[in-house]
PDB file of C-alpha atoms and ligand atoms in Angstrom:
ATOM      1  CA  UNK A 289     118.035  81.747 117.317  1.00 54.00           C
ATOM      2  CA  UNK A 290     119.525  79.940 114.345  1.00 73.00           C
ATOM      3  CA  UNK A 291     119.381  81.130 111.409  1.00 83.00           C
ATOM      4  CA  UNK A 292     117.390  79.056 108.515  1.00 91.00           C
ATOM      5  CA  UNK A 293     119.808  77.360 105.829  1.00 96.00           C
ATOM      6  CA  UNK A 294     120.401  79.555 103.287  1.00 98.00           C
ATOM      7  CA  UNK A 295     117.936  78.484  99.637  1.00 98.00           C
ATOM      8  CA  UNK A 296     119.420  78.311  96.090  1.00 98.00           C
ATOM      9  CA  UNK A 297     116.277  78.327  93.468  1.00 99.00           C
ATOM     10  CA  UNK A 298     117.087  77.743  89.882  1.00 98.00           C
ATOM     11  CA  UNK A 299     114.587  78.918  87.448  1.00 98.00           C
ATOM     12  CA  UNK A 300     115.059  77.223  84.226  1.00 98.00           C
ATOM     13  CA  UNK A 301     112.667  79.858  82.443  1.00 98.00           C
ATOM     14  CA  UNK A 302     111.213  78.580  79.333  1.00 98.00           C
ATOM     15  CA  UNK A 303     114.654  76.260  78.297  1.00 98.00           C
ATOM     16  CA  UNK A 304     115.180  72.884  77.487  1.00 97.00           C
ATOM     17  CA  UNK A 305     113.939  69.709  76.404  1.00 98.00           C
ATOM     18  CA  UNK A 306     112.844  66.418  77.758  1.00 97.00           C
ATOM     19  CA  UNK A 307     116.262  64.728  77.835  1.00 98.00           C
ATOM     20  CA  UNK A 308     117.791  67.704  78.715  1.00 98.00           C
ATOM     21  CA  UNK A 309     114.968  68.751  81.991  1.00 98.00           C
ATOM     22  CA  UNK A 310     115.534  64.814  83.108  1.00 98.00           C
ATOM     23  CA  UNK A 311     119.724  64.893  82.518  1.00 98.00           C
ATOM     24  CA  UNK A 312     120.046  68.509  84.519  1.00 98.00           C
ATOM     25  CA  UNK A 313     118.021  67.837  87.046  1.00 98.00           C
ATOM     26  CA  UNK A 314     118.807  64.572  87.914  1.00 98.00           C
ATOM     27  CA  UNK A 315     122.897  65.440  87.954  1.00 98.00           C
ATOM     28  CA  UNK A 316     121.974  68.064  90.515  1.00 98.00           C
ATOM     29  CA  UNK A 317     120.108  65.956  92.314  1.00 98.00           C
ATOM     30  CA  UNK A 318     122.566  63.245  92.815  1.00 97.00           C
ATOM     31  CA  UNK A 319     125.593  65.726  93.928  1.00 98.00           C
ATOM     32  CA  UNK A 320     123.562  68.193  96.221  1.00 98.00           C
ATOM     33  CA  UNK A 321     125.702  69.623  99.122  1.00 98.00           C
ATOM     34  CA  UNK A 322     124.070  68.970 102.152  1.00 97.00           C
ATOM     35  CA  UNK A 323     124.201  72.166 104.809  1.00 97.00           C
ATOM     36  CA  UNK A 324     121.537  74.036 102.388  1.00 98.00           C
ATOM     37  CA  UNK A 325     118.401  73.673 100.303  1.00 98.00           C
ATOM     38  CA  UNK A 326     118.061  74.122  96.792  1.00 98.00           C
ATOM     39  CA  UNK A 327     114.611  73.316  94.639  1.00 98.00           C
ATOM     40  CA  UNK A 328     114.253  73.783  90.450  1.00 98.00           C
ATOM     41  CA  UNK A 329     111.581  75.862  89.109  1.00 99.00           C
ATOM     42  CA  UNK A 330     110.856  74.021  85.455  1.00 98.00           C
ATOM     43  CA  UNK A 331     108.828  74.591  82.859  1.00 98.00           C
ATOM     44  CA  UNK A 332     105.158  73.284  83.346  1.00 98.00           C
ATOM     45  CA  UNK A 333     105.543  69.999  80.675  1.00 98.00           C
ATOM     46  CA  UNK A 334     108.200  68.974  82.646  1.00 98.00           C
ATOM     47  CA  UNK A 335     107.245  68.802  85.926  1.00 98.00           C
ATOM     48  CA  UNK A 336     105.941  65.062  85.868  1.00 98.00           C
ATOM     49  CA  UNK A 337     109.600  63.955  84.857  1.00 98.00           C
ATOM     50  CA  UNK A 338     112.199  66.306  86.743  1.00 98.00           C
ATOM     51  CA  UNK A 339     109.526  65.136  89.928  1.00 98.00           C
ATOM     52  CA  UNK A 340     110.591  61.740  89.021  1.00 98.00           C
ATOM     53  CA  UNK A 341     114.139  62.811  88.718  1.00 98.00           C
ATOM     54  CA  UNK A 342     114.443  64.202  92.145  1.00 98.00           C
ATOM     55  CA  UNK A 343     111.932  62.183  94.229  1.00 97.00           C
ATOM     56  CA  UNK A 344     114.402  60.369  96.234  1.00 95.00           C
ATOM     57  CA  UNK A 345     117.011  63.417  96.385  1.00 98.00           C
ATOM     58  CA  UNK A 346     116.823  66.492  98.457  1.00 98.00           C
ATOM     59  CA  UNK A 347     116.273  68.969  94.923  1.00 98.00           C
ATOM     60  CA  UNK A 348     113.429  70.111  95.660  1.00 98.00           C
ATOM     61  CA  UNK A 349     110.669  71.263  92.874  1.00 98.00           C
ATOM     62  CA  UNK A 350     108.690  74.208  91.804  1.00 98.00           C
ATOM     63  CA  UNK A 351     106.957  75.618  88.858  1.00 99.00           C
ATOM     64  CA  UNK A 352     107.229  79.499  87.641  1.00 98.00           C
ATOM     65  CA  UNK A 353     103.806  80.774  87.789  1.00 98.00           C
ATOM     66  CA  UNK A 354     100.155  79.653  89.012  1.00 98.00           C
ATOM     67  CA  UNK A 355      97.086  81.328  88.282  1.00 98.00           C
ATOM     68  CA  UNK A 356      95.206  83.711  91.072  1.00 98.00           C
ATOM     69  CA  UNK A 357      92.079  81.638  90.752  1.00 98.00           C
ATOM     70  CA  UNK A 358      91.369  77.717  92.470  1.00 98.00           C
ATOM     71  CA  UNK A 359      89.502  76.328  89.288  1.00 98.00           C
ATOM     72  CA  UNK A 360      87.541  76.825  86.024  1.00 98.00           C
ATOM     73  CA  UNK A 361      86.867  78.149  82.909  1.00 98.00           C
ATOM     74  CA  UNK A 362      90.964  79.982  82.693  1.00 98.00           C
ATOM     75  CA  UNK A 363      91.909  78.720  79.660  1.00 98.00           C
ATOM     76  CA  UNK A 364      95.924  78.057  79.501  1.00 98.00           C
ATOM     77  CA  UNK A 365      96.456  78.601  83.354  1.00 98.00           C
ATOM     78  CA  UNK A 366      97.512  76.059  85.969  1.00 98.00           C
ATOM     79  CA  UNK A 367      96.231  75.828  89.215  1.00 98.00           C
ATOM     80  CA  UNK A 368      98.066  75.661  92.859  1.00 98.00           C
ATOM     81  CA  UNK A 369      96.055  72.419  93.652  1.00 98.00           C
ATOM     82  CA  UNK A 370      97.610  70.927  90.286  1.00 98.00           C
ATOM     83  CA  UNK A 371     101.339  71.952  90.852  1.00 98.00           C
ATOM     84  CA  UNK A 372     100.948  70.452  94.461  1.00 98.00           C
ATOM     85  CA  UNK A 373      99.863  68.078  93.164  1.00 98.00           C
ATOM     86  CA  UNK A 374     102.685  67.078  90.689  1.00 98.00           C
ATOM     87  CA  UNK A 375     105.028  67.733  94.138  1.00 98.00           C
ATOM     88  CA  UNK A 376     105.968  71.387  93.542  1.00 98.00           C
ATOM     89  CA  UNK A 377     107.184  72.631  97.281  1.00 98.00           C
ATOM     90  CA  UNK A 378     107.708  76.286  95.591  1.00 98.00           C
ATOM     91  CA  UNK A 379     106.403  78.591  93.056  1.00 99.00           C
ATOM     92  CA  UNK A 380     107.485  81.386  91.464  1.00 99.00           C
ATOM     93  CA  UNK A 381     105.255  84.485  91.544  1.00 98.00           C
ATOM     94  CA  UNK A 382     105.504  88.095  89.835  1.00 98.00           C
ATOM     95  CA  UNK A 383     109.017  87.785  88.349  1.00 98.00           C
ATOM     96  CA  UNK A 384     109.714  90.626  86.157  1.00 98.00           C
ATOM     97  CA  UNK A 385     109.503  88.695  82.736  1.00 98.00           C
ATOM     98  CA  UNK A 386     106.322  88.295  83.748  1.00 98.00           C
ATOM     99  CA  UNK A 387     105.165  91.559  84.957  1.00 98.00           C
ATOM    100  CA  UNK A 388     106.240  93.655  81.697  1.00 97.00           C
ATOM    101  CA  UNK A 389     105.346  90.350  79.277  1.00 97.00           C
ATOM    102  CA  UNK A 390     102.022  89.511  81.262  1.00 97.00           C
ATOM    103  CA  UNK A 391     101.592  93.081  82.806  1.00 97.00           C
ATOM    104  CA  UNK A 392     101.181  91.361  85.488  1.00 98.00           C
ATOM    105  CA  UNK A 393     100.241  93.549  88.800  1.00 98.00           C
ATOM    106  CA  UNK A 394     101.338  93.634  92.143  1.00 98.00           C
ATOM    107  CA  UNK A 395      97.759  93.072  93.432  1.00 98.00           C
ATOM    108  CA  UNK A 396      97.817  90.496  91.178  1.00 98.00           C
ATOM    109  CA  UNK A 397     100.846  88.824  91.854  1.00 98.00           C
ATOM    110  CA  UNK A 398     100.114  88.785  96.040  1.00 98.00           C
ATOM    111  CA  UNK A 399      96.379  86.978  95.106  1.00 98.00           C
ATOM    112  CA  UNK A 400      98.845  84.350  93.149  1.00 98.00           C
ATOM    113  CA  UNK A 401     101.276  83.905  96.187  1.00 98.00           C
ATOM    114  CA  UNK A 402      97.877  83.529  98.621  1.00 98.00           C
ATOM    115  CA  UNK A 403      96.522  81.162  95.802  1.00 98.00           C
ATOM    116  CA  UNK A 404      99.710  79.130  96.336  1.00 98.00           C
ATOM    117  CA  UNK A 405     100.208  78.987  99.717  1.00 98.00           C
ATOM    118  CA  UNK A 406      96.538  77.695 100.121  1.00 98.00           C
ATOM    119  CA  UNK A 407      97.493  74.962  98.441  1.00 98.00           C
ATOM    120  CA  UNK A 408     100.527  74.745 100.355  1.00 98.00           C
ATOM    121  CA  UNK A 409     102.826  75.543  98.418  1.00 98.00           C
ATOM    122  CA  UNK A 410     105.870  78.559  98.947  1.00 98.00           C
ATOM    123  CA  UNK A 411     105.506  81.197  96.747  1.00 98.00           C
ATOM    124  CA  UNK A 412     108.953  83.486  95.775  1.00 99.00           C
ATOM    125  CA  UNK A 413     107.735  86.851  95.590  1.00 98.00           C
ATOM    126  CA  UNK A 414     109.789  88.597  93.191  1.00 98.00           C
ATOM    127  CA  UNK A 415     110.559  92.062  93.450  1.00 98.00           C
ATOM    128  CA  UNK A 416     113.099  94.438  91.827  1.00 98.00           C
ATOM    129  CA  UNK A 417     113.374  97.645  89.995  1.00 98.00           C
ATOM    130  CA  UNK A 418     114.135  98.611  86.370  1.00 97.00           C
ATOM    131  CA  UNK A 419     117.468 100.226  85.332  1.00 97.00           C
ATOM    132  CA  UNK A 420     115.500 104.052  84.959  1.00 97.00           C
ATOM    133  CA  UNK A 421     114.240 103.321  88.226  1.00 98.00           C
ATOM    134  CA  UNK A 422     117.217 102.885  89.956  1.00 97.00           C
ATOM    135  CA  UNK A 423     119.077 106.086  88.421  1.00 97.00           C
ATOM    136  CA  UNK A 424     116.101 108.034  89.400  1.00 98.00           C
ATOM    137  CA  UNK A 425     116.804 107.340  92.745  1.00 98.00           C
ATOM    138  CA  UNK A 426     113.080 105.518  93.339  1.00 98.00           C
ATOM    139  CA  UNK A 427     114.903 101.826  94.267  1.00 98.00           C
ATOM    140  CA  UNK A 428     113.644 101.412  97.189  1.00 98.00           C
ATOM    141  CA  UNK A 429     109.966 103.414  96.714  1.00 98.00           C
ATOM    142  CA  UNK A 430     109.758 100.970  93.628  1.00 98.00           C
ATOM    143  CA  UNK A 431     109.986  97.823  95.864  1.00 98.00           C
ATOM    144  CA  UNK A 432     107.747  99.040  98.820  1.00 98.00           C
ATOM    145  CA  UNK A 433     104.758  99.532  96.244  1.00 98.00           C
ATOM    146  CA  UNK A 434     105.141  95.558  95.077  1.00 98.00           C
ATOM    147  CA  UNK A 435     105.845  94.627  98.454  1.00 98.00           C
ATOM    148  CA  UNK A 436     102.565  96.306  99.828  1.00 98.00           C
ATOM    149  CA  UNK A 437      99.480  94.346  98.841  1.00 98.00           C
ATOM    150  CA  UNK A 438     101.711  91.094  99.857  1.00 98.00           C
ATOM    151  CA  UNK A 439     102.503  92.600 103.352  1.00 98.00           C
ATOM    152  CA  UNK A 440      98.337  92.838 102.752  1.00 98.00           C
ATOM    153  CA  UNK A 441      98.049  89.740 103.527  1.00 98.00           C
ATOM    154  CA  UNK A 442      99.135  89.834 107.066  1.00 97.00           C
ATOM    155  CA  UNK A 443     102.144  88.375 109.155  1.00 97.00           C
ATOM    156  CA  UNK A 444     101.345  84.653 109.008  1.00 97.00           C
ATOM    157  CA  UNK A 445     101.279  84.652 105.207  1.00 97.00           C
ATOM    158  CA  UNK A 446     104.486  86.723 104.659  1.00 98.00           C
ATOM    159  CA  UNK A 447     106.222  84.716 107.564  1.00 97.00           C
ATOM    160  CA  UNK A 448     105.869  81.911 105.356  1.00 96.00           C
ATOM    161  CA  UNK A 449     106.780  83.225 101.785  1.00 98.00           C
ATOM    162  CA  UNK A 450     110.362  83.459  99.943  1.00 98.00           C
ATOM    163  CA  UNK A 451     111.146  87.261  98.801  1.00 98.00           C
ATOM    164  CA  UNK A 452     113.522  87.070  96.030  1.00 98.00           C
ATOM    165  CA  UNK A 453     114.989  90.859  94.950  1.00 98.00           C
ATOM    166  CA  UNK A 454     115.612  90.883  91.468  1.00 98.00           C
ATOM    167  CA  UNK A 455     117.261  94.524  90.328  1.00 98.00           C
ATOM    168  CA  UNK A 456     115.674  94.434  86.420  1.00 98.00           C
ATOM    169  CA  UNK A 457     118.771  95.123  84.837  1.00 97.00           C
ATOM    170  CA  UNK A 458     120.899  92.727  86.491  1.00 97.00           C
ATOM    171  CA  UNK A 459     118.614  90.078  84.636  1.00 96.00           C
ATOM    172  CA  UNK A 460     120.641  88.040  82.375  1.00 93.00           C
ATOM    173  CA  UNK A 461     122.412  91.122  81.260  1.00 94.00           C
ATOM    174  CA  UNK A 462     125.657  89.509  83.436  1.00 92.00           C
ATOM    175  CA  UNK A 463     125.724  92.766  85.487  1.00 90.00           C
ATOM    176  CA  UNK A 464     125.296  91.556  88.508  1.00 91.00           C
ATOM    177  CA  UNK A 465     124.132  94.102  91.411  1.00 93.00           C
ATOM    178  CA  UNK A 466     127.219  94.981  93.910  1.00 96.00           C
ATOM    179  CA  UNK A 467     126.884  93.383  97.346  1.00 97.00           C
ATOM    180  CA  UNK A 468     126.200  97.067  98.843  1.00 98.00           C
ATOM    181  CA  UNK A 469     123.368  97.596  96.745  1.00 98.00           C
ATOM    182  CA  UNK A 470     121.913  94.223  96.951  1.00 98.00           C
ATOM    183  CA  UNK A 471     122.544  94.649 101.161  1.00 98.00           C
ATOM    184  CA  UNK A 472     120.316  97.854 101.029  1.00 98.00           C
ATOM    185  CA  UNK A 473     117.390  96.458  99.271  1.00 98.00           C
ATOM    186  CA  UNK A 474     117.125  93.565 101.151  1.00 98.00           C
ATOM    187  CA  UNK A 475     118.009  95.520 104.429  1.00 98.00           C
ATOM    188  CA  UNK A 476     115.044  97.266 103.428  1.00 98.00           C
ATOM    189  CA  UNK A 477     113.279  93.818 102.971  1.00 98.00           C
ATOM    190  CA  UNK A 478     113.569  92.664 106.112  1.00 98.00           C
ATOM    191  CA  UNK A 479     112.563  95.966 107.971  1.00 98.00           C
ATOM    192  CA  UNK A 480     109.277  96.080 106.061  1.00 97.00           C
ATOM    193  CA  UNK A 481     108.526  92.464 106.820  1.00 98.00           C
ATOM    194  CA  UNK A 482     109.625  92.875 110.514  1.00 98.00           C
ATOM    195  CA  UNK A 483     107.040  95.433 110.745  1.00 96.00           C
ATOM    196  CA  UNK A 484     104.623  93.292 110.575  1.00 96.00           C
ATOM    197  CA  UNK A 485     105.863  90.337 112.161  1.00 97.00           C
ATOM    198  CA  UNK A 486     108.998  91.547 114.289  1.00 97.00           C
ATOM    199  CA  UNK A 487     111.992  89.074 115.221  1.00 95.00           C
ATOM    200  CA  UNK A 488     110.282  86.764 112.938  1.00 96.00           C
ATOM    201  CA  UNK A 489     111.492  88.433 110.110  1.00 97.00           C
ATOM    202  CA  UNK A 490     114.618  86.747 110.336  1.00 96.00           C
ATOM    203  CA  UNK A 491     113.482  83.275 109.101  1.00 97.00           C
ATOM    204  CA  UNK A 492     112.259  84.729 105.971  1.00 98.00           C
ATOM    205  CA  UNK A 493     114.284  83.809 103.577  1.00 98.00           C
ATOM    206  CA  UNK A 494     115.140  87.137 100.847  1.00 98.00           C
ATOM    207  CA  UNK A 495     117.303  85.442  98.074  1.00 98.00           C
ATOM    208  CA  UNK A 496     119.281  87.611  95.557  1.00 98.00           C
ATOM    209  CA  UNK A 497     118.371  87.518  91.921  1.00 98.00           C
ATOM    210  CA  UNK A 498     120.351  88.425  88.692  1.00 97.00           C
ATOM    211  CA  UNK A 499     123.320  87.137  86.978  1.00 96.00           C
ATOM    212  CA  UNK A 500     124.432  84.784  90.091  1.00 98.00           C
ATOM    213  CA  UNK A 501     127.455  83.193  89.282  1.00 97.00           C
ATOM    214  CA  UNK A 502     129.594  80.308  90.355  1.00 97.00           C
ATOM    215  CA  UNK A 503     132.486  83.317  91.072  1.00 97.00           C
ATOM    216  CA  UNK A 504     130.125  86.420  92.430  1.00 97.00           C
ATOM    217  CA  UNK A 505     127.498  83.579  94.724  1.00 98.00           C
ATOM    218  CA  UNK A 506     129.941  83.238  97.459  1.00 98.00           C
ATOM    219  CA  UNK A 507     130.250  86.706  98.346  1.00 98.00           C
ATOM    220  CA  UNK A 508     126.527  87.984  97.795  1.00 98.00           C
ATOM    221  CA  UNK A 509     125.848  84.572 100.094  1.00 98.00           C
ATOM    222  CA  UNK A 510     127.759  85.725 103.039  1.00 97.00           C
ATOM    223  CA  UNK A 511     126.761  88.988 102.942  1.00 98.00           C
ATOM    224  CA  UNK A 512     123.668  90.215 105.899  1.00 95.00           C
ATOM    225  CA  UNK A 513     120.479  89.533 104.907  1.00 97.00           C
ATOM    226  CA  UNK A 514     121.122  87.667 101.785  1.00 98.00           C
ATOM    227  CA  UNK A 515     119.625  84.353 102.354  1.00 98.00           C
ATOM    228  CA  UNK A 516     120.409  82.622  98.811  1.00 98.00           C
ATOM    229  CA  UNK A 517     120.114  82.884  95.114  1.00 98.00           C
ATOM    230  CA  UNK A 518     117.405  83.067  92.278  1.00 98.00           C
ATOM    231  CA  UNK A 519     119.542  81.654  89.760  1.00 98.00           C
ATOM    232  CA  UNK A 520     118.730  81.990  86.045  1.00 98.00           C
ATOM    233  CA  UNK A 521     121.339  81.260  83.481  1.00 98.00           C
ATOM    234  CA  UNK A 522     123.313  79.492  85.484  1.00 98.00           C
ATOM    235  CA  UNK A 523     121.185  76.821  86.610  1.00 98.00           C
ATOM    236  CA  UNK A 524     121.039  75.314  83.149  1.00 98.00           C
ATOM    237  CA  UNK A 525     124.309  73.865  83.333  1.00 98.00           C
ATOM    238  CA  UNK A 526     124.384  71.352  86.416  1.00 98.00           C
ATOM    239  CA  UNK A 527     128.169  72.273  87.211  1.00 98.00           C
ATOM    240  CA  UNK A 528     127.595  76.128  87.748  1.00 98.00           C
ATOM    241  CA  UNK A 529     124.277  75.119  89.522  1.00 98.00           C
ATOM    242  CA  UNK A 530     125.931  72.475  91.875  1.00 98.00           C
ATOM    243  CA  UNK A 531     128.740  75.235  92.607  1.00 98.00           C
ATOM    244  CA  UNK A 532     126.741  78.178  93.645  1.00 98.00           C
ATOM    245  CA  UNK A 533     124.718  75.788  96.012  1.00 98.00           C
ATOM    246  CA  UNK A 534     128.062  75.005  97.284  1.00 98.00           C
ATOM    247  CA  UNK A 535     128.566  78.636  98.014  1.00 98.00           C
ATOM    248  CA  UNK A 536     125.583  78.508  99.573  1.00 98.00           C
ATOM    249  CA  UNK A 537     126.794  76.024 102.596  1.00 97.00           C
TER     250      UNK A 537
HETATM  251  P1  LIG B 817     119.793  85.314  85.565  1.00 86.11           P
HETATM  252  O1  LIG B 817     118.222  85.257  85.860  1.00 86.11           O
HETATM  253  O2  LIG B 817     120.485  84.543  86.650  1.00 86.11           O
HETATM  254  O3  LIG B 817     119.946  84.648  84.215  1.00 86.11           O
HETATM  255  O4  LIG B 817     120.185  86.736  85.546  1.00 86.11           O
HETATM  256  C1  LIG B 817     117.725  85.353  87.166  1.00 86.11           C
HETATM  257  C2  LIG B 817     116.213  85.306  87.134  1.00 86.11           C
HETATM  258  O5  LIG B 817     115.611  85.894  86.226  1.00 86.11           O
HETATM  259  O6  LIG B 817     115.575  84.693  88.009  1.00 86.11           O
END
């Protein structure tokens, strides 16, 4: 069985302007390496442009949240329907700004990734544990309890969701896990999801998150199990972007 082409997601976070979202995204567009996929999670203003940007290029486009509920009275949330839409193929769900900004919880965070793919749309699952965590030895306890109310939602659902591990203190802090401890967490990954849906598990996609560079992507990208990149800070600058899709072919 082939293996799926690896997936390099750049989340923009809450940067930029209009001249900037259309410039980036639209220079990343235009010099995409084929042999991989790579999509741009942008803030929510800008997701009629940067849609426009990339239309005709293979970039595709997410967002980096959606609310839990269809439609209503949720002041300041966006729906799934809406981001579809607007021609999101992925969303972002339960990244760690937003679970200790938003407190948002797990349970939460799996209704928002079966929210999204209703609308058909791929959620990323983020998962990942805080620095104390870690040197109290509960890694890997830490990530089964988010993991568990999305395995909740059976095989078919996970089968067709992005897992993204994000270690906490590897966010933007430019301490980047080491390949051997980004191997055991998502070795761990991909046991837990084969659990439920067996050989299967090897077409979900479990991207690594935290201080990707163009210099550390080609060696976390070749490594087993690591399927691509969650790339903050250096997806805002199209030439680091471009290169760690690169190291993704
Ligand atoms: P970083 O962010 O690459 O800037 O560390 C990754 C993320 O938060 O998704």
């Amino acid at each position: 069985m082939s293996k799926p082409d690896k997936l390099v997601v750049g989340n923009w976070k809450m940067n930029g302007r209009r001249d900037m979202a259309v410039a980036l995204s639209s220079a990343v567009a235009g010099q995409l390496p084929s042999g991989m996929e790579a999509a741009v999670c942008v803030p929510f203003p800008f997701l009629g442009l940067v849609g426009e940007a990339v239309a005709a290029s293979a970039l595709a486009l997410g967002a980096q949240d959606v609310s839990d509920q269809e439609e209503g009275a949720f002041t300041g949330e966006v729906s799934a329907g809406m981001l579809s839409e607007f021609g999101c193929r992925f969303v972002i769900v339960g990244h760690s700004e937003r679970r200790a900004r938003q407190a948002e919880t797990s349970v939460l965070v799996a209704e928002k990734a079966a929210r999204a793919r209703a609308a058909g749309l791929t959620p990323i699952v983020c998962v990942g544990e805080t620095r104390d965590e870690r040197e109290s030895g509960q890694t890997l306890s830490v990530i089964e309890a988010q993991l568990a109310p999305v395995l909740a939602l059976g095989g078919e659902a996970v089968g067709s969701m992005v897992i993204a591990y994000e270690p906490v203190w590897a966010i933007g802090t430019g301490l980047s896990a080491s390949v051997e401890q980004a191997v055991e967490v998502h070795q761990a990954i991909r046991a837990a999801v084969a659990g439920l849906i067996g050989d299967r598990a090897g077409d979900v996609r479990i991207l690594y998150g935290g201080s990707v560079k163009p210099e550390t992507a080609a060696e976390l990208f070749s490594a087993p199990d690591i399927d691509g990149g969650l790339i903050g800070g250096a997806s805002l600058k199209a030439e680091d972007f471009l290169a760690i899709c690169q190291a993704a072919v």
